[in-house]
mmCIF file of C-alpha atoms in Angstrom:
data_model
loop_
_atom_site.group_PDB
_atom_site.id
_atom_site.type_symbol
_atom_site.label_atom_id
_atom_site.label_comp_id
_atom_site.label_asym_id
_atom_site.label_seq_id
_atom_site.Cartn_x
_atom_site.Cartn_y
_atom_site.Cartn_z
ATOM 1 C CA UNK A 1 80.940 170.462 95.380
ATOM 2 C CA UNK A 2 84.761 171.280 94.807
ATOM 3 C CA UNK A 3 83.817 172.895 91.707
ATOM 4 C CA UNK A 4 81.743 175.168 93.320
ATOM 5 C CA UNK A 5 84.772 176.478 95.698
ATOM 6 C CA UNK A 6 87.036 176.957 92.521
ATOM 7 C CA UNK A 7 84.551 178.575 90.105
ATOM 8 C CA UNK A 8 82.915 181.068 92.499
ATOM 9 C CA UNK A 9 85.810 182.813 94.411
ATOM 10 C CA UNK A 10 83.113 183.875 96.639
ATOM 11 C CA UNK A 11 82.087 181.284 100.025
ATOM 12 C CA UNK A 12 78.988 179.205 99.403
ATOM 13 C CA UNK A 13 75.906 180.962 100.924
ATOM 14 C CA UNK A 14 77.283 184.619 100.864
ATOM 15 C CA UNK A 15 76.161 187.359 98.436
ATOM 16 C CA UNK A 16 77.513 187.088 94.775
ATOM 17 C CA UNK A 17 76.956 189.381 92.082
ATOM 18 C CA UNK A 18 77.425 186.966 89.420
ATOM 19 C CA UNK A 19 74.295 184.606 88.798
ATOM 20 C CA UNK A 20 74.516 181.425 89.976
ATOM 21 C CA UNK A 21 73.258 178.143 88.124
ATOM 22 C CA UNK A 22 74.349 179.674 84.827
ATOM 23 C CA UNK A 23 78.194 178.618 83.847
ATOM 24 C CA UNK A 24 79.639 181.573 85.659
ATOM 25 C CA UNK A 25 78.450 181.737 89.266
ATOM 26 C CA UNK A 26 79.311 177.826 89.907
ATOM 27 C CA UNK A 27 76.009 175.890 90.785
ATOM 28 C CA UNK A 28 72.677 176.799 92.134
ATOM 29 C CA UNK A 29 71.672 176.096 96.049
ATOM 30 C CA UNK A 30 69.748 172.991 96.127
ATOM 31 C CA UNK A 31 66.760 175.079 97.418
ATOM 32 C CA UNK A 32 66.777 177.346 94.447
ATOM 33 C CA UNK A 33 66.747 174.536 91.798
ATOM 34 C CA UNK A 34 63.957 172.462 93.377
ATOM 35 C CA UNK A 35 61.619 175.728 94.495
ATOM 36 C CA UNK A 36 62.245 176.370 90.602
ATOM 37 C CA UNK A 37 60.903 173.206 89.455
ATOM 38 C CA UNK A 38 58.089 173.654 92.061
ATOM 39 C CA UNK A 39 57.321 177.484 90.486
ATOM 40 C CA UNK A 40 56.847 175.319 86.784
ATOM 41 C CA UNK A 41 54.494 173.189 88.261
ATOM 42 C CA UNK A 42 52.629 176.347 89.993
ATOM 43 C CA UNK A 43 52.434 178.262 87.254
ATOM 44 C CA UNK A 44 51.052 175.387 85.092
ATOM 45 C CA UNK A 45 48.180 175.014 87.797
ATOM 46 C CA UNK A 46 47.741 179.153 87.361
ATOM 47 C CA UNK A 47 47.195 178.321 83.307
ATOM 48 C CA UNK A 48 44.718 175.502 84.700
ATOM 49 C CA UNK A 49 43.071 178.149 86.792
ATOM 50 C CA UNK A 50 42.676 180.739 83.911
ATOM 51 C CA UNK A 51 40.789 178.410 81.841
ATOM 52 C CA UNK A 52 38.105 178.316 84.834
ATOM 53 C CA UNK A 53 38.382 181.990 85.098
ATOM 54 C CA UNK A 54 37.784 182.139 81.946
ATOM 55 C CA UNK A 55 34.609 180.047 81.579
ATOM 56 C CA UNK A 56 33.428 182.159 84.411
ATOM 57 C CA UNK A 57 33.979 185.468 82.999
ATOM 58 C CA UNK A 58 31.884 184.052 79.942
ATOM 59 C CA UNK A 59 29.535 182.322 81.414
ATOM 60 C CA UNK A 60 28.580 184.750 84.927
ATOM 61 C CA UNK A 61 26.004 186.385 83.064
ATOM 62 C CA UNK A 62 24.080 183.104 81.691
ATOM 63 C CA UNK A 63 22.119 182.930 84.922
ATOM 64 C CA UNK A 64 19.119 181.406 82.667
ATOM 65 C CA UNK A 65 16.367 183.189 84.693
ATOM 66 C CA UNK A 66 17.441 181.843 88.043
ATOM 67 C CA UNK A 67 19.468 183.418 91.164
ATOM 68 C CA UNK A 68 21.946 186.242 90.265
ATOM 69 C CA UNK A 69 25.751 186.784 91.562
ATOM 70 C CA UNK A 70 24.179 189.958 94.027
ATOM 71 C CA UNK A 71 21.110 187.740 95.410
ATOM 72 C CA UNK A 72 23.456 184.876 96.316
ATOM 73 C CA UNK A 73 26.592 185.839 98.074
ATOM 74 C CA UNK A 74 27.328 186.869 101.591
ATOM 75 C CA UNK A 75 29.881 189.291 101.320
ATOM 76 C CA UNK A 76 30.713 189.148 105.435
ATOM 77 C CA UNK A 77 31.169 185.889 104.656
ATOM 78 C CA UNK A 78 33.448 186.028 102.061
ATOM 79 C CA UNK A 79 35.645 188.634 103.999
ATOM 80 C CA UNK A 80 35.685 185.872 107.020
ATOM 81 C CA UNK A 81 37.374 183.302 104.736
ATOM 82 C CA UNK A 82 39.561 186.000 102.868
ATOM 83 C CA UNK A 83 40.970 186.797 106.177
ATOM 84 C CA UNK A 84 41.439 183.125 107.222
ATOM 85 C CA UNK A 85 43.279 182.523 104.321
ATOM 86 C CA UNK A 86 45.428 185.264 104.258
ATOM 87 C CA UNK A 87 46.328 184.495 107.944
ATOM 88 C CA UNK A 88 47.068 181.576 107.085
ATOM 89 C CA UNK A 89 49.428 181.947 104.300
ATOM 90 C CA UNK A 90 51.135 183.913 107.245
ATOM 91 C CA UNK A 91 51.683 181.421 109.706
ATOM 92 C CA UNK A 92 52.723 178.940 107.024
ATOM 93 C CA UNK A 93 55.803 181.675 106.225
ATOM 94 C CA UNK A 94 56.065 182.123 109.883
ATOM 95 C CA UNK A 95 56.495 178.422 110.032
ATOM 96 C CA UNK A 96 58.671 177.398 107.302
ATOM 97 C CA UNK A 97 61.303 180.432 108.731
ATOM 98 C CA UNK A 98 61.210 178.747 112.146
ATOM 99 C CA UNK A 99 61.666 175.071 110.565
ATOM 100 C CA UNK A 100 64.765 177.005 108.294
ATOM 101 C CA UNK A 101 66.208 178.444 111.903
ATOM 102 C CA UNK A 102 66.072 174.563 112.991
ATOM 103 C CA UNK A 103 62.908 175.403 115.908
ATOM 104 C CA UNK A 104 60.766 172.100 115.333
ATOM 105 C CA UNK A 105 58.207 173.294 118.386
ATOM 106 C CA UNK A 106 57.547 176.414 117.117
ATOM 107 C CA UNK A 107 57.420 175.489 113.266
ATOM 108 C CA UNK A 108 54.811 172.446 114.377
ATOM 109 C CA UNK A 109 52.480 175.270 116.227
ATOM 110 C CA UNK A 110 52.396 177.648 113.029
ATOM 111 C CA UNK A 111 51.458 174.821 110.841
ATOM 112 C CA UNK A 112 48.740 174.067 113.583
ATOM 113 C CA UNK A 113 47.823 177.452 113.176
ATOM 114 C CA UNK A 114 47.864 177.172 109.366
ATOM 115 C CA UNK A 115 45.889 174.033 109.616
ATOM 116 C CA UNK A 116 43.181 175.382 111.925
ATOM 117 C CA UNK A 117 42.613 178.806 109.646
ATOM 118 C CA UNK A 118 42.656 176.368 106.181
ATOM 119 C CA UNK A 119 39.836 174.162 107.749
ATOM 120 C CA UNK A 120 38.038 177.376 109.335
ATOM 121 C CA UNK A 121 38.213 178.661 105.536
ATOM 122 C CA UNK A 122 37.046 175.064 103.847
ATOM 123 C CA UNK A 123 34.271 175.153 106.640
ATOM 124 C CA UNK A 124 32.718 178.328 105.726
ATOM 125 C CA UNK A 125 32.947 177.287 101.868
ATOM 126 C CA UNK A 126 31.224 174.424 102.584
ATOM 127 C CA UNK A 127 28.486 175.955 104.513
ATOM 128 C CA UNK A 128 28.120 178.094 101.652
ATOM 129 C CA UNK A 129 27.785 175.610 99.066
ATOM 130 C CA UNK A 130 25.398 173.888 100.786
ATOM 131 C CA UNK A 131 23.219 176.719 101.730
ATOM 132 C CA UNK A 132 23.102 177.298 98.070
ATOM 133 C CA UNK A 133 22.238 174.110 96.799
ATOM 134 C CA UNK A 134 19.511 173.698 99.621
ATOM 135 C CA UNK A 135 17.845 177.158 97.972
ATOM 136 C CA UNK A 136 18.117 175.608 94.619
ATOM 137 C CA UNK A 137 21.235 177.254 93.709
ATOM 138 C CA UNK A 138 23.091 174.238 92.574
ATOM 139 C CA UNK A 139 25.474 173.569 89.859
ATOM 140 C CA UNK A 140 22.916 172.250 87.571
ATOM 141 C CA UNK A 141 20.873 175.498 87.611
ATOM 142 C CA UNK A 142 22.334 177.502 85.112
ATOM 143 C CA UNK A 143 25.634 178.504 83.397
ATOM 144 C CA UNK A 144 26.610 181.052 85.737
ATOM 145 C CA UNK A 145 26.388 178.479 88.926
ATOM 146 C CA UNK A 146 28.140 175.843 87.035
ATOM 147 C CA UNK A 147 31.074 177.885 86.284
ATOM 148 C CA UNK A 148 31.037 179.282 89.585
ATOM 149 C CA UNK A 149 31.215 175.954 91.363
ATOM 150 C CA UNK A 150 33.734 174.846 89.171
ATOM 151 C CA UNK A 151 35.580 177.804 89.586
ATOM 152 C CA UNK A 152 35.600 178.063 93.580
ATOM 153 C CA UNK A 153 35.323 174.627 93.861
ATOM 154 C CA UNK A 154 38.768 173.653 92.401
ATOM 155 C CA UNK A 155 40.222 175.970 94.598
ATOM 156 C CA UNK A 156 38.577 174.345 97.408
ATOM 157 C CA UNK A 157 39.621 171.019 96.517
ATOM 158 C CA UNK A 158 43.376 172.661 96.108
ATOM 159 C CA UNK A 159 42.933 173.995 99.369
ATOM 160 C CA UNK A 160 41.853 170.559 100.886
ATOM 161 C CA UNK A 161 44.926 168.743 98.958
ATOM 162 C CA UNK A 162 46.719 171.376 100.833
ATOM 163 C CA UNK A 163 45.749 170.619 104.060
ATOM 164 C CA UNK A 164 46.041 166.674 103.648
ATOM 165 C CA UNK A 165 49.956 167.685 102.548
ATOM 166 C CA UNK A 166 50.419 169.688 105.626
ATOM 167 C CA UNK A 167 49.170 166.436 107.537
ATOM 168 C CA UNK A 168 51.933 164.501 106.035
ATOM 169 C CA UNK A 169 54.636 167.332 106.155
ATOM 170 C CA UNK A 170 53.963 167.240 109.974
ATOM 171 C CA UNK A 171 54.222 163.751 110.097
ATOM 172 C CA UNK A 172 57.422 163.713 108.544
ATOM 173 C CA UNK A 173 58.596 166.626 110.639
ATOM 174 C CA UNK A 174 57.777 164.727 113.580
ATOM 175 C CA UNK A 175 59.834 161.458 112.360
ATOM 176 C CA UNK A 176 62.660 162.603 110.475
ATOM 177 C CA UNK A 177 63.472 165.699 111.972
ATOM 178 C CA UNK A 178 64.381 168.784 109.888
ATOM 179 C CA UNK A 179 66.475 167.091 107.562
ATOM 180 C CA UNK A 180 67.396 169.168 104.148
ATOM 181 C CA UNK A 181 65.066 167.292 102.199
ATOM 182 C CA UNK A 182 62.379 167.421 104.400
ATOM 183 C CA UNK A 183 63.115 172.035 104.705
ATOM 184 C CA UNK A 184 63.004 171.467 100.965
ATOM 185 C CA UNK A 185 59.426 169.680 101.148
ATOM 186 C CA UNK A 186 58.361 172.229 103.505
ATOM 187 C CA UNK A 187 59.346 175.267 101.572
ATOM 188 C CA UNK A 188 57.752 173.722 98.256
ATOM 189 C CA UNK A 189 54.393 173.582 100.210
ATOM 190 C CA UNK A 190 54.743 177.153 101.480
ATOM 191 C CA UNK A 191 54.724 178.156 97.969
ATOM 192 C CA UNK A 192 52.023 176.194 97.188
ATOM 193 C CA UNK A 193 50.117 177.396 99.517
ATOM 194 C CA UNK A 194 50.827 181.033 98.756
ATOM 195 C CA UNK A 195 49.978 180.168 95.664
ATOM 196 C CA UNK A 196 46.681 179.332 96.516
ATOM 197 C CA UNK A 197 45.946 182.955 98.325
ATOM 198 C CA UNK A 198 46.929 184.327 94.954
ATOM 199 C CA UNK A 199 44.253 182.467 93.316
ATOM 200 C CA UNK A 200 41.555 183.602 95.902
ATOM 201 C CA UNK A 201 42.258 187.081 95.412
ATOM 202 C CA UNK A 202 41.475 186.643 91.929
ATOM 203 C CA UNK A 203 38.076 184.538 92.807
ATOM 204 C CA UNK A 204 37.158 187.331 95.470
ATOM 205 C CA UNK A 205 37.456 189.958 93.230
ATOM 206 C CA UNK A 206 36.436 188.907 89.997
ATOM 207 C CA UNK A 207 33.436 186.104 91.563
ATOM 208 C CA UNK A 208 32.452 188.000 94.625
ATOM 209 C CA UNK A 209 32.969 191.479 94.717
ATOM 210 C CA UNK A 210 32.339 192.375 90.764
ATOM 211 C CA UNK A 211 29.452 189.758 91.064
ATOM 212 C CA UNK A 212 28.054 191.971 93.865
ATOM 213 C CA UNK A 213 28.936 195.267 91.776
ATOM 214 C CA UNK A 214 26.753 194.188 88.724
ATOM 215 C CA UNK B 1 71.758 160.854 110.253
ATOM 216 C CA UNK B 2 74.163 159.009 107.290
ATOM 217 C CA UNK B 3 72.485 155.709 107.480
ATOM 218 C CA UNK B 4 69.026 156.811 107.138
ATOM 219 C CA UNK B 5 67.605 156.670 103.331
ATOM 220 C CA UNK B 6 67.037 160.216 103.237
ATOM 221 C CA UNK B 7 70.541 160.358 102.456
ATOM 222 C CA UNK B 8 70.475 158.522 99.315
ATOM 223 C CA UNK B 9 67.451 160.475 98.105
ATOM 224 C CA UNK B 10 69.513 163.923 98.864
ATOM 225 C CA UNK B 11 72.465 162.889 96.705
ATOM 226 C CA UNK B 12 69.988 162.939 93.762
ATOM 227 C CA UNK B 13 68.838 166.496 93.907
ATOM 228 C CA UNK B 14 71.011 168.721 91.377
ATOM 229 C CA UNK B 15 72.568 171.784 93.110
ATOM 230 C CA UNK B 16 74.726 172.384 96.267
ATOM 231 C CA UNK B 17 73.939 172.430 99.999
ATOM 232 C CA UNK B 18 73.336 175.648 101.444
ATOM 233 C CA UNK B 19 71.888 176.624 104.927
ATOM 234 C CA UNK B 20 70.784 180.322 104.389
ATOM 235 C CA UNK B 21 67.428 180.943 105.548
ATOM 236 C CA UNK B 22 65.332 182.338 102.548
ATOM 237 C CA UNK B 23 63.653 185.328 104.341
ATOM 238 C CA UNK B 24 63.130 187.592 106.951
ATOM 239 C CA UNK B 25 60.165 187.872 109.930
ATOM 240 C CA UNK B 26 59.766 191.452 108.589
ATOM 241 C CA UNK B 27 59.259 190.485 104.930
ATOM 242 C CA UNK B 28 56.291 188.297 105.912
ATOM 243 C CA UNK B 29 54.755 191.015 108.502
ATOM 244 C CA UNK B 30 55.025 193.732 105.923
ATOM 245 C CA UNK B 31 53.725 191.723 103.379
ATOM 246 C CA UNK B 32 50.595 190.750 105.688
ATOM 247 C CA UNK B 33 49.916 194.213 106.695
ATOM 248 C CA UNK B 34 49.873 195.280 102.993
ATOM 249 C CA UNK B 35 47.852 192.514 102.085
ATOM 250 C CA UNK B 36 45.030 193.186 104.652
ATOM 251 C CA UNK B 37 45.006 197.267 104.030
ATOM 252 C CA UNK B 38 44.316 195.989 99.831
ATOM 253 C CA UNK B 39 42.216 193.197 100.847
ATOM 254 C CA UNK B 40 39.994 196.239 103.237
ATOM 255 C CA UNK B 41 40.071 198.514 100.150
ATOM 256 C CA UNK B 42 38.724 196.415 97.554
ATOM 257 C CA UNK B 43 35.719 195.132 99.865
ATOM 258 C CA UNK B 44 34.884 198.990 100.750
ATOM 259 C CA UNK B 45 35.218 200.172 97.347
ATOM 260 C CA UNK B 46 33.126 197.623 96.169
ATOM 261 C CA UNK B 47 30.435 198.336 98.599
ATOM 262 C CA UNK B 48 30.180 201.783 98.916
ATOM 263 C CA UNK B 49 30.271 204.752 96.487
ATOM 264 C CA UNK B 50 33.899 205.869 97.461
ATOM 265 C CA UNK B 51 34.939 205.455 93.917
ATOM 266 C CA UNK B 52 32.690 206.905 90.993
ATOM 267 C CA UNK B 53 30.465 204.256 90.297
ATOM 268 C CA UNK B 54 31.243 203.435 86.970
ATOM 269 C CA UNK B 55 34.531 203.022 87.751
ATOM 270 C CA UNK B 56 34.692 200.207 90.686
ATOM 271 C CA UNK B 57 35.608 197.069 88.390
ATOM 272 C CA UNK B 58 38.549 198.921 87.208
ATOM 273 C CA UNK B 59 39.562 199.862 90.709
ATOM 274 C CA UNK B 60 39.236 196.225 91.982
ATOM 275 C CA UNK B 61 41.172 194.960 88.982
ATOM 276 C CA UNK B 62 44.135 197.395 90.290
ATOM 277 C CA UNK B 63 43.434 196.658 93.926
ATOM 278 C CA UNK B 64 43.434 193.067 93.203
ATOM 279 C CA UNK B 65 47.110 193.350 90.709
ATOM 280 C CA UNK B 66 48.240 195.129 93.619
ATOM 281 C CA UNK B 67 47.500 192.372 96.216
ATOM 282 C CA UNK B 68 49.156 189.923 93.686
ATOM 283 C CA UNK B 69 52.386 191.657 93.398
ATOM 284 C CA UNK B 70 52.709 192.168 97.186
ATOM 285 C CA UNK B 71 52.218 188.242 97.856
ATOM 286 C CA UNK B 72 54.445 187.884 95.204
ATOM 287 C CA UNK B 73 57.315 190.103 96.639
ATOM 288 C CA UNK B 74 56.797 189.401 100.512
ATOM 289 C CA UNK B 75 55.458 185.777 100.631
ATOM 290 C CA UNK B 76 56.445 183.927 97.811
ATOM 291 C CA UNK B 77 60.469 186.158 97.558
ATOM 292 C CA UNK B 78 60.782 187.139 93.644
ATOM 293 C CA UNK B 79 62.991 189.766 93.557
ATOM 294 C CA UNK B 80 65.642 191.881 91.794
ATOM 295 C CA UNK B 81 68.456 188.953 93.155
ATOM 296 C CA UNK B 82 70.021 186.760 90.520
ATOM 297 C CA UNK B 83 68.307 183.910 92.499
ATOM 298 C CA UNK B 84 64.920 185.452 91.080
ATOM 299 C CA UNK B 85 65.851 185.665 87.434
ATOM 300 C CA UNK B 86 64.529 181.929 86.089
ATOM 301 C CA UNK B 87 61.585 182.492 88.543
ATOM 302 C CA UNK B 88 60.724 185.854 86.865
ATOM 303 C CA UNK B 89 61.464 184.825 83.384
ATOM 304 C CA UNK B 90 58.954 181.768 84.118
ATOM 305 C CA UNK B 91 56.255 184.036 85.702
ATOM 306 C CA UNK B 92 56.267 186.440 82.800
ATOM 307 C CA UNK B 93 55.335 183.410 80.562
ATOM 308 C CA UNK B 94 53.136 182.231 82.860
ATOM 309 C CA UNK B 95 51.313 185.697 82.841
ATOM 310 C CA UNK B 96 51.363 185.891 78.954
ATOM 311 C CA UNK B 97 49.583 182.383 78.914
ATOM 312 C CA UNK B 98 46.840 183.252 81.513
ATOM 313 C CA UNK B 99 46.744 186.567 79.631
ATOM 314 C CA UNK B 100 45.785 185.138 76.545
ATOM 315 C CA UNK B 101 43.588 182.308 77.924
ATOM 316 C CA UNK B 102 41.454 184.878 79.648
ATOM 317 C CA UNK B 103 41.330 187.823 77.197
ATOM 318 C CA UNK B 104 40.712 185.671 74.373
ATOM 319 C CA UNK B 105 38.110 183.500 75.725
ATOM 320 C CA UNK B 106 36.116 187.180 76.631
ATOM 321 C CA UNK B 107 36.844 189.000 73.747
ATOM 322 C CA UNK B 108 35.681 185.763 71.052
ATOM 323 C CA UNK B 109 32.936 184.962 73.333
ATOM 324 C CA UNK B 110 31.531 188.516 73.606
ATOM 325 C CA UNK B 111 32.193 188.736 69.444
ATOM 326 C CA UNK B 112 29.761 185.403 69.347
ATOM 327 C CA UNK B 113 27.061 186.848 71.503
ATOM 328 C CA UNK B 114 26.973 190.380 69.350
ATOM 329 C CA UNK B 115 26.530 188.292 66.160
ATOM 330 C CA UNK B 116 24.090 185.572 67.682
ATOM 331 C CA UNK B 117 19.997 185.781 66.005
ATOM 332 C CA UNK B 118 17.569 187.095 68.746
ATOM 333 C CA UNK B 119 16.304 183.977 70.814
ATOM 334 C CA UNK B 120 12.352 183.391 69.861
ATOM 335 C CA UNK B 121 11.571 182.675 73.559
ATOM 336 C CA UNK B 122 13.301 186.057 74.817
#
């Protein structure tokens, strides 16, 4: 702690022109270090998703005489799903800001909103999947549908595990309060949630909108 | 709070303690507005003839990239500040790998497809 103040002339937390965390400007804040580690994890997750996107792009034409994208997808539902996820990203960000300002009630309300919107997204997606399997367009029908269920299903699994993690974090906020460590976990969770929304932008563009266009 | 086991954990986290809010409400609200505009534009472009029809896929890709940029800047707070430099370098590497995997797969398989013998059943 003392090295930080001797090396860096500006007070900790103030704006400094020199880059911190790389020698000259003193050590980086814990928040930055932890978020960087989590960012590396998110990027590795993106690389995993890129393989699934590549598989979908390659297989999307292989319908094996089965149903095609423009006959299967209901763009109105996809739009509602997209809005649910986008709004939940917003409420998640607002909730973390409230937590950083030490307003536990407000942050819990926004966490609840985030959970409801995320659950609504999952519900619409699950109904859609069930309907497709019912009309004989399950993952075993064609290469196109295998790739579709793998890509969209993997995103759905991420959303579901994000919701579980949110419940776990809310329990921590209630039990331990908004300590520094709990705040950093909330920050990492919000990074994960925003990253899922970025993946969804790729999904609705490549799978739903371009599939409808073909 | 000092007897909390949490405290022992905190001491092992690298870096210095700092209580500085990461972003403002305004940043999220602007980001949400821009993202909603990009989303609606994507859905409109895909379902109408607003764009020249052969250009629709390109338009959709441009709108998606724009929205991803909005998310990165306004939600994930990647900026030009010194705190973001490492994250942006890592992101650049991630984008490179994602590009290689997707473009490489599409390229190779398109090549294989065009070199396939015609299937007898088709």
